[in-house]
Structure formats: C-alpha cells, structure tokens
C-alpha cells in the first residue's frame, strides 16, 4: 500500500489550507486574481475544511473572504470558525432553507448586492477549476510510481470532486475507489455528473458505501481506536471525518481478500487535519465518549 501524502501539502504552519482543498483551490485562486476579484465568497457547514481553507487562502493571497455558514451562531466559535475569523473571514449565518438556495442565480445576485463583487466558490469547492487542480495529483503519482491495470487509487468522497478529478487524470488507467464519508447512495450520480461536465465517461471506478459509520461526522468506537492505532503504528495522523473511514474501509477490504495478488493500492491522504480539534471538542479528546 502506498500513501499519497497530500496532508503534507500546505503552507508553513497552516494545516487549514491543505490536501485536496489546496488542489481544488489552486486554479480558482489563479482565475479569481486574473479576473481582478478582491473577494472570495463561499458556503459551508460550521466545521467545514473548505471554509477553513478558503479563509487561509484569502489571507495568504490577499483576498477578503466571506463565509456563508449553514445554521445558527454558536459561541464560543468552534476551532474551524475561530480560525476563519482570525484569517479575516467575514462570517454570516444562514438558515438551512436559505442555504439550500446557494446555487440559485437570484440568491447569488442578492449576495453580490450585499457583499460586493466576489468570486463565488461552491460548497466544498467543487467546480471545473477544482477538477483541473486535482488532476495534477495524478501527474505527480505517475512520476512517483507506475500506474497499471491492477493499480487501485482510493480516495474519500464528500462532493465527489476529488474523485472525479483523479478519474480525469487517470484517463481510464487503473481503478479508482471512492469511499463516501456521508450516508446515502447519491455519490455515484455525483461523480458521473462531474465526469460528464468535463465530457468524460470513464468507467474504471467504484463507490464503496459500507464505511460511512452512520454518516457525515458520525463515528463508532472502533473508528476512534483505529485512528489512534494508525497514528501510533505508522506515525501518520488521520482525520475522523474522511480519511480514517477510508483507511478503515481499505484495511477491512484487504483483510477480506478483496484485492487480487499483485494489486497495488495507492491511498490518497486528502488532509483534513484541521477538523480534529473541533471533533475532539464535540466528542471528547480521542473520541472517548
Ligand atoms: C473535503 C474533503 C474531502 C472530500 O472531498 P470532495 O472533493 O468534496 O469529495 C475528503 N477528504 C478531506 C480530508 C476533505 O477535507
């Protein structure tokens, strides 16, 4: 098993602008600068890695940032929003029903009227420029190892954008396995749609819905144990929302003999370590609830 350490991809001393969020923001930031925007505006939940990343990126590249956060304000701010605020992000809370309208042109027009011209990033940061950035991960993989028919690239899924970007980069080579961190069977459709939006229809992929542990930010004691053991044994910290579920799933599949002899499994560590503090705050350090 090889691990692509995108968790190490971040500016010095800032774990928030990291991993797949770094990949997904890169070309968006270049485009926003080129088009003369001075503000980034985006959407997310109160513990969102994407929100934390946009706040960091804004500070680093001199954009003002506005975060539309789903739900009500809870004080004191959780570590994610505290970080966002420290980076200078303006935080606005929107009701769940309002939040659902985030893609409507009328809603975006109103936001622009209220906050001024802004380069708008969707929730989770998935758009065409994000897919472009993620494809560079595969170019790096090709320089680091051989990708062939029995090469599996495994990745955690939220919106499916990272998985779709990897598939575009793989261009039909090897196999890509997605492990959703959310409950439900919508991920296959999302990935298909993202591929179609780029004129692609690759079929060398699968979605494994057996390892979401009850849904987004849900967990079970064995996941917490797994995460701690993994850190101790390999010296690599996983995050409780995405990557621990991914590695747990893979270890389980390997144990069950799901991979034929001669397979190469490449796991993408997408980062997400900023989320640990907030998670510990909610569930107790080490998840000892
Ligand atoms: C956001 C995130 C994901 C999900 O990425 P998508 O492109 O939305 O599927 C996976 N892992 C980590 C650590 C993340 O922060």
GROMACS .gro file of C-alpha atoms and ligand atoms in nm:
model
  304
    1UNK     CA    1   0.000   0.000   0.000
    2UNK     CA    2   0.130   0.341  -0.095
    3UNK     CA    3   0.004   0.663   0.061
    4UNK     CA    4  -0.008   0.987  -0.138
    5UNK     CA    5   0.063   1.236   0.141
    6UNK     CA    6  -0.145   1.532   0.032
    7UNK     CA    7  -0.188   1.603   0.404
    8UNK     CA    8   0.167   1.740   0.382
    9UNK     CA    9   0.064   1.983   0.110
   10UNK     CA   10   0.008   2.307   0.298
   11UNK     CA   11   0.178   2.641   0.366
   12UNK     CA   12   0.418   2.652   0.662
   13UNK     CA   13   0.235   2.649   0.997
   14UNK     CA   14  -0.113   2.626   0.847
   15UNK     CA   15  -0.286   2.289   0.832
   16UNK     CA   16  -0.608   2.451   0.716
   17UNK     CA   17  -0.511   2.518   0.355
   18UNK     CA   18  -0.421   2.162   0.292
   19UNK     CA   19  -0.459   1.842   0.095
   20UNK     CA   20  -0.740   1.825  -0.155
   21UNK     CA   21  -0.862   2.171  -0.055
   22UNK     CA   22  -0.526   2.306  -0.171
   23UNK     CA   23  -0.558   2.118  -0.501
   24UNK     CA   24  -0.916   2.234  -0.551
   25UNK     CA   25  -0.850   2.600  -0.476
   26UNK     CA   26  -0.532   2.645  -0.680
   27UNK     CA   27  -0.682   2.726  -1.020
   28UNK     CA   28  -0.977   2.904  -0.865
   29UNK     CA   29  -0.739   3.144  -0.694
   30UNK     CA   30  -0.540   3.197  -1.012
   31UNK     CA   31  -0.862   3.269  -1.200
   32UNK     CA   32  -1.000   3.499  -0.933
   33UNK     CA   33  -0.677   3.702  -0.936
   34UNK     CA   34  -0.663   3.712  -1.315
   35UNK     CA   35  -1.023   3.839  -1.328
   36UNK     CA   36  -0.940   4.112  -1.077
   37UNK     CA   37  -1.158   3.990  -0.790
   38UNK     CA   38  -1.068   4.108  -0.442
   39UNK     CA   39  -1.315   3.891  -0.256
   40UNK     CA   40  -1.386   3.519  -0.227
   41UNK     CA   41  -1.731   3.417  -0.112
   42UNK     CA   42  -1.824   3.063  -0.026
   43UNK     CA   43  -2.057   2.831   0.166
   44UNK     CA   44  -2.013   2.557   0.420
   45UNK     CA   45  -2.102   2.390   0.746
   46UNK     CA   46  -1.960   2.517   1.075
   47UNK     CA   47  -1.683   2.254   1.080
   48UNK     CA   48  -1.607   2.265   0.708
   49UNK     CA   49  -1.248   2.202   0.592
   50UNK     CA   50  -1.334   2.403   0.282
   51UNK     CA   51  -1.430   2.710   0.487
   52UNK     CA   52  -1.104   2.687   0.683
   53UNK     CA   53  -0.906   2.653   0.360
   54UNK     CA   54  -1.072   2.948   0.187
   55UNK     CA   55  -1.009   3.167   0.492
   56UNK     CA   56  -0.639   3.074   0.491
   57UNK     CA   57  -0.604   3.114   0.116
   58UNK     CA   58  -0.767   3.454   0.131
   59UNK     CA   59  -0.521   3.577   0.386
   60UNK     CA   60  -0.224   3.427   0.205
   61UNK     CA   61  -0.319   3.569  -0.135
   62UNK     CA   62  -0.480   3.892  -0.022
   63UNK     CA   63  -0.845   3.837  -0.091
   64UNK     CA   64  -1.110   3.941   0.155
   65UNK     CA   65  -1.322   3.636   0.234
   66UNK     CA   66  -1.687   3.590   0.319
   67UNK     CA   67  -1.819   3.262   0.454
   68UNK     CA   68  -2.189   3.179   0.447
   69UNK     CA   69  -2.229   2.926   0.726
   70UNK     CA   70  -2.524   2.689   0.748
   71UNK     CA   71  -2.721   2.714   1.072
   72UNK     CA   72  -2.709   2.942   1.373
   73UNK     CA   73  -2.421   3.104   1.551
   74UNK     CA   74  -2.284   2.910   1.849
   75UNK     CA   75  -2.049   3.086   2.087
   76UNK     CA   76  -1.770   3.044   2.160
   77UNK     CA   77  -1.678   2.981   1.798
   78UNK     CA   78  -1.561   2.629   1.722
   79UNK     CA   79  -1.192   2.594   1.620
   80UNK     CA   80  -1.274   2.598   1.246
   81UNK     CA   81  -1.470   2.923   1.260
   82UNK     CA   82  -1.228   3.071   1.510
   83UNK     CA   83  -0.951   3.006   1.260
   84UNK     CA   84  -1.160   3.153   0.977
   85UNK     CA   85  -1.225   3.464   1.179
   86UNK     CA   86  -0.858   3.502   1.270
   87UNK     CA   87  -0.776   3.492   0.898
   88UNK     CA   88  -1.015   3.779   0.850
   89UNK     CA   89  -1.312   3.593   0.707
   90UNK     CA   90  -1.647   3.768   0.746
   91UNK     CA   91  -1.884   3.508   0.879
   92UNK     CA   92  -2.258   3.514   0.811
   93UNK     CA   93  -2.503   3.256   0.929
   94UNK     CA   94  -2.783   3.144   0.704
   95UNK     CA   95  -3.083   2.929   0.780
   96UNK     CA   96  -3.091   2.581   0.635
   97UNK     CA   97  -3.364   2.674   0.390
   98UNK     CA   98  -3.172   2.979   0.272
   99UNK     CA   99  -2.855   2.772   0.249
  100UNK     CA  100  -3.025   2.531   0.013
  101UNK     CA  101  -3.075   2.816  -0.235
  102UNK     CA  102  -2.698   2.871  -0.263
  103UNK     CA  103  -2.682   2.784  -0.631
  104UNK     CA  104  -2.978   2.996  -0.744
  105UNK     CA  105  -2.879   3.295  -0.961
  106UNK     CA  106  -3.121   3.516  -0.770
  107UNK     CA  107  -2.955   3.425  -0.441
  108UNK     CA  108  -2.610   3.494  -0.584
  109UNK     CA  109  -2.730   3.831  -0.719
  110UNK     CA  110  -2.857   3.924  -0.373
  111UNK     CA  111  -2.527   3.822  -0.212
  112UNK     CA  112  -2.335   4.035  -0.457
  113UNK     CA  113  -2.561   4.329  -0.382
  114UNK     CA  114  -2.499   4.282  -0.013
  115UNK     CA  115  -2.128   4.197  -0.005
  116UNK     CA  116  -1.994   4.346  -0.328
  117UNK     CA  117  -1.830   4.173  -0.624
  118UNK     CA  118  -1.700   3.832  -0.528
  119UNK     CA  119  -1.554   3.521  -0.685
  120UNK     CA  120  -1.804   3.262  -0.567
  121UNK     CA  121  -1.687   2.915  -0.474
  122UNK     CA  122  -1.949   2.643  -0.428
  123UNK     CA  123  -1.983   2.449  -0.102
  124UNK     CA  124  -1.693   2.203  -0.080
  125UNK     CA  125  -1.516   2.394  -0.358
  126UNK     CA  126  -1.604   2.155  -0.639
  127UNK     CA  127  -1.610   2.315  -0.986
  128UNK     CA  128  -1.424   2.280  -1.316
  129UNK     CA  129  -1.113   2.458  -1.187
  130UNK     CA  130  -1.107   2.228  -0.883
  131UNK     CA  131  -1.111   1.922  -1.106
  132UNK     CA  132  -0.821   2.071  -1.301
  133UNK     CA  133  -0.618   2.113  -0.983
  134UNK     CA  134  -0.685   1.759  -0.863
  135UNK     CA  135  -0.566   1.617  -1.194
  136UNK     CA  136  -0.217   1.735  -1.104
  137UNK     CA  137  -0.218   1.485  -0.819
  138UNK     CA  138  -0.229   1.206  -1.078
  139UNK     CA  139   0.053   1.361  -1.281
  140UNK     CA  140   0.262   1.350  -0.963
  141UNK     CA  141   0.162   0.989  -0.899
  142UNK     CA  142   0.277   0.895  -1.249
  143UNK     CA  143   0.618   1.045  -1.174
  144UNK     CA  144   0.632   0.859  -0.842
  145UNK     CA  145   0.510   0.512  -0.937
  146UNK     CA  146   0.382   0.302  -1.225
  147UNK     CA  147   0.008   0.302  -1.276
  148UNK     CA  148  -0.122  -0.010  -1.447
  149UNK     CA  149  -0.436  -0.220  -1.475
  150UNK     CA  150  -0.420  -0.357  -1.120
  151UNK     CA  151  -0.337  -0.023  -0.963
  152UNK     CA  152  -0.611   0.100  -0.732
  153UNK     CA  153  -0.632   0.460  -0.623
  154UNK     CA  154  -0.853   0.501  -0.317
  155UNK     CA  155  -0.997   0.832  -0.202
  156UNK     CA  156  -1.251   0.966   0.042
  157UNK     CA  157  -1.558   1.144  -0.101
  158UNK     CA  158  -1.763   1.441   0.015
  159UNK     CA  159  -1.889   1.610  -0.300
  160UNK     CA  160  -1.705   1.360  -0.522
  161UNK     CA  161  -1.498   1.638  -0.679
  162UNK     CA  162  -1.163   1.496  -0.575
  163UNK     CA  163  -1.257   1.153  -0.704
  164UNK     CA  164  -1.377   1.297  -1.037
  165UNK     CA  165  -1.054   1.497  -1.074
  166UNK     CA  166  -0.848   1.184  -1.011
  167UNK     CA  167  -1.052   0.993  -1.269
  168UNK     CA  168  -0.992   1.265  -1.526
  169UNK     CA  169  -0.620   1.250  -1.451
  170UNK     CA  170  -0.612   0.869  -1.471
  171UNK     CA  171  -0.778   0.887  -1.814
  172UNK     CA  172  -0.907   0.531  -1.800
  173UNK     CA  173  -0.597   0.376  -1.643
  174UNK     CA  174  -0.613   0.164  -1.328
  175UNK     CA  175  -0.911   0.161  -1.093
  176UNK     CA  176  -1.038   0.437  -0.867
  177UNK     CA  177  -1.226   0.351  -0.547
  178UNK     CA  178  -1.435   0.612  -0.369
  179UNK     CA  179  -1.530   0.591   0.000
  180UNK     CA  180  -1.808   0.840   0.086
  181UNK     CA  181  -1.793   0.999   0.431
  182UNK     CA  182  -2.166   1.064   0.402
  183UNK     CA  183  -2.458   0.827   0.417
  184UNK     CA  184  -2.667   0.763   0.108
  185UNK     CA  185  -2.622   0.636  -0.245
  186UNK     CA  186  -2.602   0.966  -0.429
  187UNK     CA  187  -2.225   0.965  -0.478
  188UNK     CA  188  -2.226   0.753  -0.792
  189UNK     CA  189  -2.457   1.002  -0.961
  190UNK     CA  190  -2.250   1.297  -0.844
  191UNK     CA  191  -1.927   1.153  -0.982
  192UNK     CA  192  -2.095   1.059  -1.311
  193UNK     CA  193  -2.231   1.410  -1.344
  194UNK     CA  194  -1.895   1.569  -1.269
  195UNK     CA  195  -1.728   1.349  -1.531
  196UNK     CA  196  -2.000   1.434  -1.784
  197UNK     CA  197  -1.950   1.805  -1.716
  198UNK     CA  198  -1.597   1.754  -1.850
  199UNK     CA  199  -1.716   1.545  -2.142
  200UNK     CA  200  -1.582   1.224  -1.987
  201UNK     CA  201  -1.748   0.890  -1.918
  202UNK     CA  202  -1.475   0.676  -1.759
  203UNK     CA  203  -1.595   0.352  -1.607
  204UNK     CA  204  -1.285   0.237  -1.418
  205UNK     CA  205  -1.425   0.326  -1.077
  206UNK     CA  206  -1.649   0.212  -0.797
  207UNK     CA  207  -1.808   0.363  -0.489
  208UNK     CA  208  -1.800   0.173  -0.161
  209UNK     CA  209  -2.083   0.285   0.066
  210UNK     CA  210  -2.011   0.041   0.350
  211UNK     CA  211  -1.779   0.261   0.556
  212UNK     CA  212  -1.957   0.589   0.634
  213UNK     CA  213  -2.006   0.489   1.000
  214UNK     CA  214  -2.357   0.631   1.015
  215UNK     CA  215  -2.299   0.945   0.810
  216UNK     CA  216  -2.111   1.272   0.799
  217UNK     CA  217  -1.913   1.334   1.122
  218UNK     CA  218  -2.066   1.020   1.275
  219UNK     CA  219  -1.840   0.755   1.417
  220UNK     CA  220  -1.821   0.438   1.624
  221UNK     CA  221  -1.569   0.344   1.895
  222UNK     CA  222  -1.383   0.110   1.658
  223UNK     CA  223  -1.314   0.402   1.424
  224UNK     CA  224  -1.161   0.604   1.708
  225UNK     CA  225  -0.946   0.306   1.811
  226UNK     CA  226  -0.842   0.254   1.452
  227UNK     CA  227  -0.740   0.617   1.411
  228UNK     CA  228  -0.529   0.609   1.729
  229UNK     CA  229  -0.366   0.277   1.639
  230UNK     CA  230  -0.288   0.403   1.291
  231UNK     CA  231  -0.117   0.713   1.425
  232UNK     CA  232   0.086   0.505   1.667
  233UNK     CA  233   0.187   0.234   1.423
  234UNK     CA  234   0.264   0.443   1.116
  235UNK     CA  235   0.323   0.789   1.257
  236UNK     CA  236   0.055   0.929   1.031
  237UNK     CA  237  -0.238   1.124   1.170
  238UNK     CA  238  -0.575   1.061   1.006
  239UNK     CA  239  -0.880   1.283   1.039
  240UNK     CA  240  -1.200   1.150   1.194
  241UNK     CA  241  -1.439   1.274   0.922
  242UNK     CA  242  -1.285   1.148   0.599
  243UNK     CA  243  -0.953   0.968   0.592
  244UNK     CA  244  -0.997   0.740   0.893
  245UNK     CA  245  -1.310   0.594   0.732
  246UNK     CA  246  -1.120   0.549   0.407
  247UNK     CA  247  -0.828   0.362   0.565
  248UNK     CA  248  -1.058   0.160   0.789
  249UNK     CA  249  -1.251   0.052   0.481
  250UNK     CA  250  -0.941  -0.039   0.287
  251UNK     CA  251  -0.788  -0.240   0.571
  252UNK     CA  252  -1.117  -0.426   0.604
  253UNK     CA  253  -1.133  -0.499   0.230
  254UNK     CA  254  -0.771  -0.617   0.226
  255UNK     CA  255  -0.841  -0.849   0.518
  256UNK     CA  256  -1.143  -0.988   0.333
  257UNK     CA  257  -0.926  -1.062   0.028
  258UNK     CA  258  -1.091  -0.807  -0.200
  259UNK     CA  259  -0.767  -0.737  -0.386
  260UNK     CA  260  -0.606  -0.997  -0.612
  261UNK     CA  261  -0.238  -1.082  -0.567
  262UNK     CA  262  -0.018  -0.831  -0.749
  263UNK     CA  263  -0.250  -0.537  -0.691
  264UNK     CA  264  -0.107  -0.203  -0.595
  265UNK     CA  265  -0.321   0.014  -0.370
  266UNK     CA  266  -0.249   0.387  -0.359
  267UNK     CA  267  -0.439   0.571  -0.087
  268UNK     CA  268  -0.479   0.946  -0.113
  269UNK     CA  269  -0.447   1.116   0.225
  270UNK     CA  270  -0.655   1.424   0.149
  271UNK     CA  271  -0.563   1.604   0.473
  272UNK     CA  272  -0.847   1.742   0.682
  273UNK     CA  273  -0.642   1.752   1.000
  274UNK     CA  274  -0.781   2.094   1.096
  275UNK     CA  275  -1.108   1.919   1.176
  276UNK     CA  276  -0.964   1.717   1.463
  277UNK     CA  277  -0.980   1.995   1.721
  278UNK     CA  278  -1.346   2.067   1.663
  279UNK     CA  279  -1.425   1.700   1.663
  280UNK     CA  280  -1.247   1.645   1.994
  281UNK     CA  281  -1.430   1.941   2.139
  282UNK     CA  282  -1.764   1.787   2.047
  283UNK     CA  283  -1.692   1.427   2.127
  284UNK     CA  284  -1.409   1.437   2.379
  285UNK     CA  285  -1.034   1.410   2.316
  286UNK     CA  286  -0.961   1.081   2.145
  287UNK     CA  287  -1.333   1.042   2.099
  288UNK     CA  288  -1.356   0.894   2.447
  289UNK     CA  289  -1.733   0.932   2.467
  290LIG     C1  290  -1.331   1.798   0.171
  290LIG     C2  291  -1.258   1.671   0.197
  290LIG     C3  292  -1.286   1.552   0.127
  290LIG     C4  293  -1.397   1.545   0.026
  290LIG     O1  294  -1.359   1.595  -0.098
  290LIG     P1  295  -1.462   1.606  -0.218
  290LIG     O2  296  -1.381   1.659  -0.330
  290LIG     O3  297  -1.568   1.703  -0.176
  290LIG     O4  298  -1.518   1.473  -0.243
  290LIG     C5  299  -1.210   1.440   0.154
  290LIG     N1  300  -1.112   1.442   0.247
  290LIG     C6  301  -1.084   1.552   0.316
  290LIG     C7  302  -0.979   1.546   0.420
  290LIG     C8  303  -1.154   1.671   0.294
  290LIG     O5  304  -1.126   1.780   0.366
   0.00000   0.00000   0.00000
